């Protein structure tokens, strides 16, 4: 019985092996194609990442080179000659271009550039918000205080630094309108906010003192540490 069982097992094993070889001959190309696709996809992904990194570095170098000229009009012309390949780079170039337009005395052109960035759906949201913030700053003598206030309030969101800068501008509008208590309350909140930068805390602290307000102990310590850091710089 054992010899018969062994023989049957050997035959069964041969049958299974023959079937496996037959399946490999019939469908093996699929496995090979999958391996080729996986390896090829990984290689293409690495190539794409390397190409994007190289393009970003090249664009950064071009922007730096464009800003090296001492003449704002020449810097603006150099920026206008750039051809960014993605929306983020285009937004950065646009923001820099608006700055150079303003530096060259073309405030209206700067406002138009910023407005176009803020209104464009192709511009990433973070850059649209920055463009809106800068545009509101250039409209201080054009828009009524309430319209500027409404504009800054729309920027108070998840972006901590932009939120704090918008709150600083809201405090300045309060000062402009004679609402000293409201301005002091906003400025005290800025100084106490853990996400405030040293420079922002220093400006808010100076405004509080100039308005006749008093800094509490933690705020005084933060302002003093900011002044010490500035002195060390």
PDB file of C-alpha atoms in Angstrom:
ATOM      1  CA  UNK A   1       0.000   0.000   0.000  1.00  0.00           C
ATOM      2  CA  UNK A   2       2.848   2.401   0.793  1.00  0.00           C
ATOM      3  CA  UNK A   3       4.493   1.874  -2.616  1.00  0.00           C
ATOM      4  CA  UNK A   4       1.141   2.495  -4.304  1.00  0.00           C
ATOM      5  CA  UNK A   5       0.553   5.643  -2.234  1.00  0.00           C
ATOM      6  CA  UNK A   6       4.056   6.903  -3.052  1.00  0.00           C
ATOM      7  CA  UNK A   7       3.499   6.276  -6.737  1.00  0.00           C
ATOM      8  CA  UNK A   8       0.165   8.113  -6.660  1.00  0.00           C
ATOM      9  CA  UNK A   9       1.777  11.050  -4.848  1.00  0.00           C
ATOM     10  CA  UNK A  10       4.566  11.269  -7.424  1.00  0.00           C
ATOM     11  CA  UNK A  11       2.069  11.181 -10.282  1.00  0.00           C
ATOM     12  CA  UNK A  12      -0.064  13.842  -8.600  1.00  0.00           C
ATOM     13  CA  UNK A  13       3.011  16.010  -8.084  1.00  0.00           C
ATOM     14  CA  UNK A  14       3.970  15.659 -11.729  1.00  0.00           C
ATOM     15  CA  UNK A  15       0.436  16.546 -12.787  1.00  0.00           C
ATOM     16  CA  UNK A  16       0.463  19.643 -10.572  1.00  0.00           C
ATOM     17  CA  UNK A  17       3.876  20.654 -11.920  1.00  0.00           C
ATOM     18  CA  UNK A  18       2.703  20.209 -15.501  1.00  0.00           C
ATOM     19  CA  UNK A  19      -0.372  22.299 -14.788  1.00  0.00           C
ATOM     20  CA  UNK A  20       1.776  24.994 -13.159  1.00  0.00           C
ATOM     21  CA  UNK A  21       4.108  25.118 -16.152  1.00  0.00           C
ATOM     22  CA  UNK A  22       1.132  25.283 -18.463  1.00  0.00           C
ATOM     23  CA  UNK A  23      -0.325  28.189 -16.473  1.00  0.00           C
ATOM     24  CA  UNK A  24       3.036  29.974 -16.470  1.00  0.00           C
ATOM     25  CA  UNK A  25       3.314  29.559 -20.232  1.00  0.00           C
ATOM     26  CA  UNK A  26      -0.193  30.851 -20.696  1.00  0.00           C
ATOM     27  CA  UNK A  27      -0.285  33.680 -18.146  1.00  0.00           C
ATOM     28  CA  UNK A  28       3.352  34.291 -17.245  1.00  0.00           C
ATOM     29  CA  UNK A  29       3.520  37.313 -19.519  1.00  0.00           C
ATOM     30  CA  UNK A  30       0.993  39.042 -17.259  1.00  0.00           C
ATOM     31  CA  UNK A  31       3.265  38.722 -14.216  1.00  0.00           C
ATOM     32  CA  UNK A  32       6.227  39.937 -16.268  1.00  0.00           C
ATOM     33  CA  UNK A  33       4.200  42.889 -17.540  1.00  0.00           C
ATOM     34  CA  UNK A  34       3.164  43.780 -13.987  1.00  0.00           C
ATOM     35  CA  UNK A  35       6.790  43.730 -12.819  1.00  0.00           C
ATOM     36  CA  UNK A  36       7.813  45.912 -15.759  1.00  0.00           C
ATOM     37  CA  UNK A  37       4.973  48.356 -15.028  1.00  0.00           C
ATOM     38  CA  UNK A  38       5.858  48.594 -11.335  1.00  0.00           C
ATOM     39  CA  UNK A  39       9.571  49.099 -11.963  1.00  0.00           C
ATOM     40  CA  UNK A  40       8.895  51.497 -14.841  1.00  0.00           C
ATOM     41  CA  UNK A  41       6.377  53.474 -12.778  1.00  0.00           C
ATOM     42  CA  UNK A  42       8.801  53.828  -9.891  1.00  0.00           C
ATOM     43  CA  UNK A  43      11.557  54.961 -12.238  1.00  0.00           C
ATOM     44  CA  UNK A  44       9.270  57.505 -13.919  1.00  0.00           C
ATOM     45  CA  UNK A  45       8.120  58.821 -10.539  1.00  0.00           C
ATOM     46  CA  UNK A  46      11.731  59.376  -9.450  1.00  0.00           C
ATOM     47  CA  UNK A  47      12.509  61.039 -12.784  1.00  0.00           C
ATOM     48  CA  UNK A  48       9.472  63.311 -12.431  1.00  0.00           C
ATOM     49  CA  UNK A  49      10.463  64.317  -8.889  1.00  0.00           C
ATOM     50  CA  UNK A  50      14.023  65.032  -9.998  1.00  0.00           C
ATOM     51  CA  UNK A  51      12.757  67.088 -12.955  1.00  0.00           C
ATOM     52  CA  UNK A  52      10.396  69.117 -10.756  1.00  0.00           C
ATOM     53  CA  UNK A  53      13.169  69.765  -8.236  1.00  0.00           C
ATOM     54  CA  UNK A  54      15.550  70.865 -10.980  1.00  0.00           C
ATOM     55  CA  UNK A  55      12.887  73.128 -12.515  1.00  0.00           C
ATOM     56  CA  UNK A  56      12.118  74.695  -9.124  1.00  0.00           C
ATOM     57  CA  UNK A  57      15.809  75.320  -8.472  1.00  0.00           C
ATOM     58  CA  UNK A  58      16.235  76.845 -11.925  1.00  0.00           C
ATOM     59  CA  UNK A  59      13.229  79.134 -11.380  1.00  0.00           C
ATOM     60  CA  UNK A  60      14.585  80.156  -7.978  1.00  0.00           C
ATOM     61  CA  UNK A  61      17.947  81.004  -9.515  1.00  0.00           C
ATOM     62  CA  UNK A  62      16.206  83.022 -12.230  1.00  0.00           C
ATOM     63  CA  UNK A  63      14.198  84.981  -9.663  1.00  0.00           C
ATOM     64  CA  UNK A  64      17.307  85.740  -7.610  1.00  0.00           C
ATOM     65  CA  UNK A  65      19.128  86.884 -10.736  1.00  0.00           C
ATOM     66  CA  UNK A  66      16.182  89.102 -11.704  1.00  0.00           C
ATOM     67  CA  UNK A  67      16.271  90.829  -8.320  1.00  0.00           C
ATOM     68  CA  UNK A  68      19.980  91.608  -8.385  1.00  0.00           C
ATOM     69  CA  UNK A  69      19.652  94.809 -10.433  1.00  0.00           C
ATOM     70  CA  UNK A  70      19.615  98.079  -8.475  1.00  0.00           C
ATOM     71  CA  UNK A  71      16.923  99.633 -10.679  1.00  0.00           C
ATOM     72  CA  UNK A  72      13.342  98.612  -9.740  1.00  0.00           C
ATOM     73  CA  UNK A  73      12.203  99.015 -13.343  1.00  0.00           C
ATOM     74  CA  UNK A  74      14.961  96.672 -14.526  1.00  0.00           C
ATOM     75  CA  UNK A  75      14.026  94.168 -11.822  1.00  0.00           C
ATOM     76  CA  UNK A  76      10.406  94.380 -12.913  1.00  0.00           C
ATOM     77  CA  UNK A  77      11.364  93.831 -16.556  1.00  0.00           C
ATOM     78  CA  UNK A  78      13.490  90.827 -15.611  1.00  0.00           C
ATOM     79  CA  UNK A  79      10.636  89.331 -13.584  1.00  0.00           C
ATOM     80  CA  UNK A  80       8.185  89.908 -16.435  1.00  0.00           C
ATOM     81  CA  UNK A  81      10.492  87.963 -18.752  1.00  0.00           C
ATOM     82  CA  UNK A  82      10.278  84.827 -16.598  1.00  0.00           C
ATOM     83  CA  UNK A  83       7.997  81.976 -17.620  1.00  0.00           C
ATOM     84  CA  UNK A  84       6.962  80.034 -14.483  1.00  0.00           C
ATOM     85  CA  UNK A  85       5.830  76.483 -15.169  1.00  0.00           C
ATOM     86  CA  UNK A  86       3.381  76.150 -12.275  1.00  0.00           C
ATOM     87  CA  UNK A  87       0.811  78.284 -10.475  1.00  0.00           C
ATOM     88  CA  UNK A  88       2.824  78.578  -7.269  1.00  0.00           C
ATOM     89  CA  UNK A  89       5.903  79.948  -9.002  1.00  0.00           C
ATOM     90  CA  UNK A  90       3.734  82.270 -11.106  1.00  0.00           C
ATOM     91  CA  UNK A  91       2.142  83.643  -7.917  1.00  0.00           C
ATOM     92  CA  UNK A  92       5.542  84.293  -6.327  1.00  0.00           C
ATOM     93  CA  UNK A  93       6.745  86.097  -9.447  1.00  0.00           C
ATOM     94  CA  UNK A  94       3.502  88.115  -9.495  1.00  0.00           C
ATOM     95  CA  UNK A  95       3.900  89.183  -5.858  1.00  0.00           C
ATOM     96  CA  UNK A  96       7.492  90.216  -6.468  1.00  0.00           C
ATOM     97  CA  UNK A  97       6.475  92.045  -9.620  1.00  0.00           C
ATOM     98  CA  UNK A  98       3.863  94.027  -7.668  1.00  0.00           C
ATOM     99  CA  UNK A  99       6.520  94.976  -5.132  1.00  0.00           C
ATOM    100  CA  UNK A 100       8.833  96.221  -7.855  1.00  0.00           C
ATOM    101  CA  UNK A 101       6.004  98.139  -9.525  1.00  0.00           C
ATOM    102  CA  UNK A 102       5.320  99.937  -6.259  1.00  0.00           C
ATOM    103  CA  UNK A 103       9.035 100.602  -5.715  1.00  0.00           C
ATOM    104  CA  UNK A 104       9.210 102.116  -9.203  1.00  0.00           C
ATOM    105  CA  UNK A 105       6.348 104.489  -8.347  1.00  0.00           C
ATOM    106  CA  UNK A 106       3.609 102.593 -10.196  1.00  0.00           C
ATOM    107  CA  UNK A 107       1.184 102.103  -7.297  1.00  0.00           C
ATOM    108  CA  UNK A 108      -1.771 101.657  -9.636  1.00  0.00           C
ATOM    109  CA  UNK A 109       0.043  98.949 -11.569  1.00  0.00           C
ATOM    110  CA  UNK A 110       0.967  97.205  -8.312  1.00  0.00           C
ATOM    111  CA  UNK A 111      -2.658  97.245  -7.191  1.00  0.00           C
ATOM    112  CA  UNK A 112      -3.774  95.840 -10.549  1.00  0.00           C
ATOM    113  CA  UNK A 113      -1.215  93.026 -10.343  1.00  0.00           C
ATOM    114  CA  UNK A 114      -2.249  92.112  -6.811  1.00  0.00           C
ATOM    115  CA  UNK A 115      -5.936  92.287  -7.695  1.00  0.00           C
ATOM    116  CA  UNK A 116      -5.387  89.909 -10.610  1.00  0.00           C
ATOM    117  CA  UNK A 117      -3.600  87.445  -8.331  1.00  0.00           C
ATOM    118  CA  UNK A 118      -6.279  87.689  -5.650  1.00  0.00           C
ATOM    119  CA  UNK A 119      -9.085  87.133  -8.166  1.00  0.00           C
ATOM    120  CA  UNK A 120      -7.496  84.308 -10.156  1.00  0.00           C
ATOM    121  CA  UNK A 121      -8.806  80.818  -9.413  1.00  0.00           C
ATOM    122  CA  UNK A 122      -5.517  79.464 -10.795  1.00  0.00           C
ATOM    123  CA  UNK A 123      -3.576  81.103  -7.969  1.00  0.00           C
ATOM    124  CA  UNK A 124      -3.149  78.812  -4.918  1.00  0.00           C
ATOM    125  CA  UNK A 125      -5.270  79.986  -1.995  1.00  0.00           C
ATOM    126  CA  UNK A 126      -2.318  80.852   0.250  1.00  0.00           C
ATOM    127  CA  UNK A 127      -0.925  83.224  -2.384  1.00  0.00           C
ATOM    128  CA  UNK A 128      -4.360  84.685  -3.068  1.00  0.00           C
ATOM    129  CA  UNK A 129      -4.602  85.572   0.610  1.00  0.00           C
ATOM    130  CA  UNK A 130      -1.150  87.153   0.620  1.00  0.00           C
ATOM    131  CA  UNK A 131      -2.063  89.157  -2.491  1.00  0.00           C
ATOM    132  CA  UNK A 132      -5.282  90.320  -0.803  1.00  0.00           C
ATOM    133  CA  UNK A 133      -3.362  91.353   2.311  1.00  0.00           C
ATOM    134  CA  UNK A 134      -0.840  93.359   0.313  1.00  0.00           C
ATOM    135  CA  UNK A 135      -3.578  94.882  -1.840  1.00  0.00           C
ATOM    136  CA  UNK A 136      -5.452  96.106   1.233  1.00  0.00           C
ATOM    137  CA  UNK A 137      -2.253  97.724   2.456  1.00  0.00           C
ATOM    138  CA  UNK A 138      -1.908  99.640  -0.805  1.00  0.00           C
ATOM    139  CA  UNK A 139      -5.533 100.757  -0.595  1.00  0.00           C
ATOM    140  CA  UNK A 140      -5.214 102.487   2.776  1.00  0.00           C
ATOM    141  CA  UNK A 141      -5.796 105.881   1.187  1.00  0.00           C
ATOM    142  CA  UNK A 142      -8.321 104.600  -1.340  1.00  0.00           C
ATOM    143  CA  UNK A 143     -10.811 102.322   0.424  1.00  0.00           C
ATOM    144  CA  UNK A 144     -12.901 103.419   3.417  1.00  0.00           C
ATOM    145  CA  UNK A 145     -11.862 101.978   6.764  1.00  0.00           C
ATOM    146  CA  UNK A 146     -14.892  99.688   6.978  1.00  0.00           C
ATOM    147  CA  UNK A 147     -14.142  98.082   3.612  1.00  0.00           C
ATOM    148  CA  UNK A 148     -10.543  97.518   4.598  1.00  0.00           C
ATOM    149  CA  UNK A 149     -11.701  96.092   7.920  1.00  0.00           C
ATOM    150  CA  UNK A 150     -14.000  93.649   6.151  1.00  0.00           C
ATOM    151  CA  UNK A 151     -11.154  92.639   3.842  1.00  0.00           C
ATOM    152  CA  UNK A 152      -8.749  91.929   6.701  1.00  0.00           C
ATOM    153  CA  UNK A 153     -11.392  89.980   8.593  1.00  0.00           C
ATOM    154  CA  UNK A 154     -11.704  87.559   5.679  1.00  0.00           C
ATOM    155  CA  UNK A 155      -8.002  86.706   6.157  1.00  0.00           C
ATOM    156  CA  UNK A 156      -8.401  85.592   9.761  1.00  0.00           C
ATOM    157  CA  UNK A 157      -8.291  81.837   9.295  1.00  0.00           C
ATOM    158  CA  UNK A 158      -5.978  78.876   9.803  1.00  0.00           C
ATOM    159  CA  UNK A 159      -2.813  80.615   8.583  1.00  0.00           C
ATOM    160  CA  UNK A 160      -1.450  81.826  11.922  1.00  0.00           C
ATOM    161  CA  UNK A 161       1.005  84.414  10.643  1.00  0.00           C
ATOM    162  CA  UNK A 162      -1.427  85.932   8.167  1.00  0.00           C
ATOM    163  CA  UNK A 163      -4.122  85.934  10.845  1.00  0.00           C
ATOM    164  CA  UNK A 164      -1.916  87.825  13.274  1.00  0.00           C
ATOM    165  CA  UNK A 165      -0.811  90.323  10.630  1.00  0.00           C
ATOM    166  CA  UNK A 166      -4.460  90.908   9.710  1.00  0.00           C
ATOM    167  CA  UNK A 167      -5.317  91.462  13.379  1.00  0.00           C
ATOM    168  CA  UNK A 168      -2.480  93.999  13.607  1.00  0.00           C
ATOM    169  CA  UNK A 169      -3.979  95.890  10.684  1.00  0.00           C
ATOM    170  CA  UNK A 170      -7.416  95.749  12.319  1.00  0.00           C
ATOM    171  CA  UNK A 171      -5.899  97.335  15.438  1.00  0.00           C
ATOM    172  CA  UNK A 172      -4.399 100.084  13.275  1.00  0.00           C
ATOM    173  CA  UNK A 173      -7.830 100.721  11.735  1.00  0.00           C
ATOM    174  CA  UNK A 174      -9.265 100.959  15.262  1.00  0.00           C
ATOM    175  CA  UNK A 175      -6.603 103.543  16.088  1.00  0.00           C
ATOM    176  CA  UNK A 176      -7.423 105.386  12.870  1.00  0.00           C
ATOM    177  CA  UNK A 177     -11.073 105.534  13.926  1.00  0.00           C
ATOM    178  CA  UNK A 178     -10.302 106.541  17.501  1.00  0.00           C
ATOM    179  CA  UNK A 179     -11.370 103.201  19.033  1.00  0.00           C
ATOM    180  CA  UNK A 180      -8.392 103.035  21.400  1.00  0.00           C
ATOM    181  CA  UNK A 181      -9.839 100.445  23.784  1.00  0.00           C
ATOM    182  CA  UNK A 182     -10.615  98.027  20.944  1.00  0.00           C
ATOM    183  CA  UNK A 183      -7.126  98.535  19.527  1.00  0.00           C
ATOM    184  CA  UNK A 184      -5.506  97.874  22.916  1.00  0.00           C
ATOM    185  CA  UNK A 185      -7.523  94.688  23.352  1.00  0.00           C
ATOM    186  CA  UNK A 186      -6.445  93.396  19.942  1.00  0.00           C
ATOM    187  CA  UNK A 187      -2.814  94.360  20.505  1.00  0.00           C
ATOM    188  CA  UNK A 188      -2.744  92.692  23.928  1.00  0.00           C
ATOM    189  CA  UNK A 189      -4.076  89.495  22.309  1.00  0.00           C
ATOM    190  CA  UNK A 190      -1.334  89.652  19.670  1.00  0.00           C
ATOM    191  CA  UNK A 191       1.407  90.044  22.287  1.00  0.00           C
ATOM    192  CA  UNK A 192      -0.019  87.129  24.298  1.00  0.00           C
ATOM    193  CA  UNK A 193      -0.435  84.836  21.281  1.00  0.00           C
ATOM    194  CA  UNK A 194       2.149  82.040  21.293  1.00  0.00           C
ATOM    195  CA  UNK A 195       2.292  82.078  17.504  1.00  0.00           C
ATOM    196  CA  UNK A 196       3.291  85.763  17.288  1.00  0.00           C
ATOM    197  CA  UNK A 197       6.761  86.432  15.966  1.00  0.00           C
ATOM    198  CA  UNK A 198       9.279  88.489  17.937  1.00  0.00           C
ATOM    199  CA  UNK A 199       8.960  91.406  15.526  1.00  0.00           C
ATOM    200  CA  UNK A 200       5.162  91.378  15.688  1.00  0.00           C
ATOM    201  CA  UNK A 201       5.180  91.258  19.495  1.00  0.00           C
ATOM    202  CA  UNK A 202       7.610  94.165  19.572  1.00  0.00           C
ATOM    203  CA  UNK A 203       5.469  96.312  17.264  1.00  0.00           C
ATOM    204  CA  UNK A 204       2.296  95.502  19.217  1.00  0.00           C
ATOM    205  CA  UNK A 205       4.025  96.256  22.525  1.00  0.00           C
ATOM    206  CA  UNK A 206       5.292  99.591  21.266  1.00  0.00           C
ATOM    207  CA  UNK A 207       1.811 100.525  20.086  1.00  0.00           C
ATOM    208  CA  UNK A 208       0.315  99.567  23.441  1.00  0.00           C
ATOM    209  CA  UNK A 209       2.762 101.810  25.267  1.00  0.00           C
ATOM    210  CA  UNK A 210       2.261 104.683  22.812  1.00  0.00           C
ATOM    211  CA  UNK A 211      -1.510 104.434  23.319  1.00  0.00           C
ATOM    212  CA  UNK A 212      -1.101 104.706  27.091  1.00  0.00           C
ATOM    213  CA  UNK A 213      -1.815 101.050  27.774  1.00  0.00           C
ATOM    214  CA  UNK A 214       0.055  98.772  30.152  1.00  0.00           C
ATOM    215  CA  UNK A 215       1.716  95.471  29.378  1.00  0.00           C
ATOM    216  CA  UNK A 216       1.088  92.639  31.811  1.00  0.00           C
ATOM    217  CA  UNK A 217       4.065  90.719  33.195  1.00  0.00           C
ATOM    218  CA  UNK A 218       4.203  87.938  30.537  1.00  0.00           C
ATOM    219  CA  UNK A 219       3.810  90.509  27.762  1.00  0.00           C
ATOM    220  CA  UNK A 220       6.531  92.707  29.233  1.00  0.00           C
ATOM    221  CA  UNK A 221       8.869  89.717  29.403  1.00  0.00           C
ATOM    222  CA  UNK A 222       8.100  88.772  25.793  1.00  0.00           C
ATOM    223  CA  UNK A 223       8.727  92.308  24.598  1.00  0.00           C
ATOM    224  CA  UNK A 224      11.963  92.526  26.563  1.00  0.00           C
ATOM    225  CA  UNK A 225      13.221  89.230  25.158  1.00  0.00           C
ATOM    226  CA  UNK A 226      12.377  90.521  21.676  1.00  0.00           C
ATOM    227  CA  UNK A 227      14.382  93.701  22.269  1.00  0.00           C
ATOM    228  CA  UNK A 228      17.315  91.672  23.613  1.00  0.00           C
ATOM    229  CA  UNK A 229      17.255  89.431  20.535  1.00  0.00           C
ATOM    230  CA  UNK A 230      17.112  92.471  18.248  1.00  0.00           C
ATOM    231  CA  UNK A 231      20.094  93.992  20.076  1.00  0.00           C
ATOM    232  CA  UNK A 232      22.060  90.766  19.734  1.00  0.00           C
ATOM    233  CA  UNK A 233      21.319  90.711  15.998  1.00  0.00           C
TER     234      UNK A 233
END
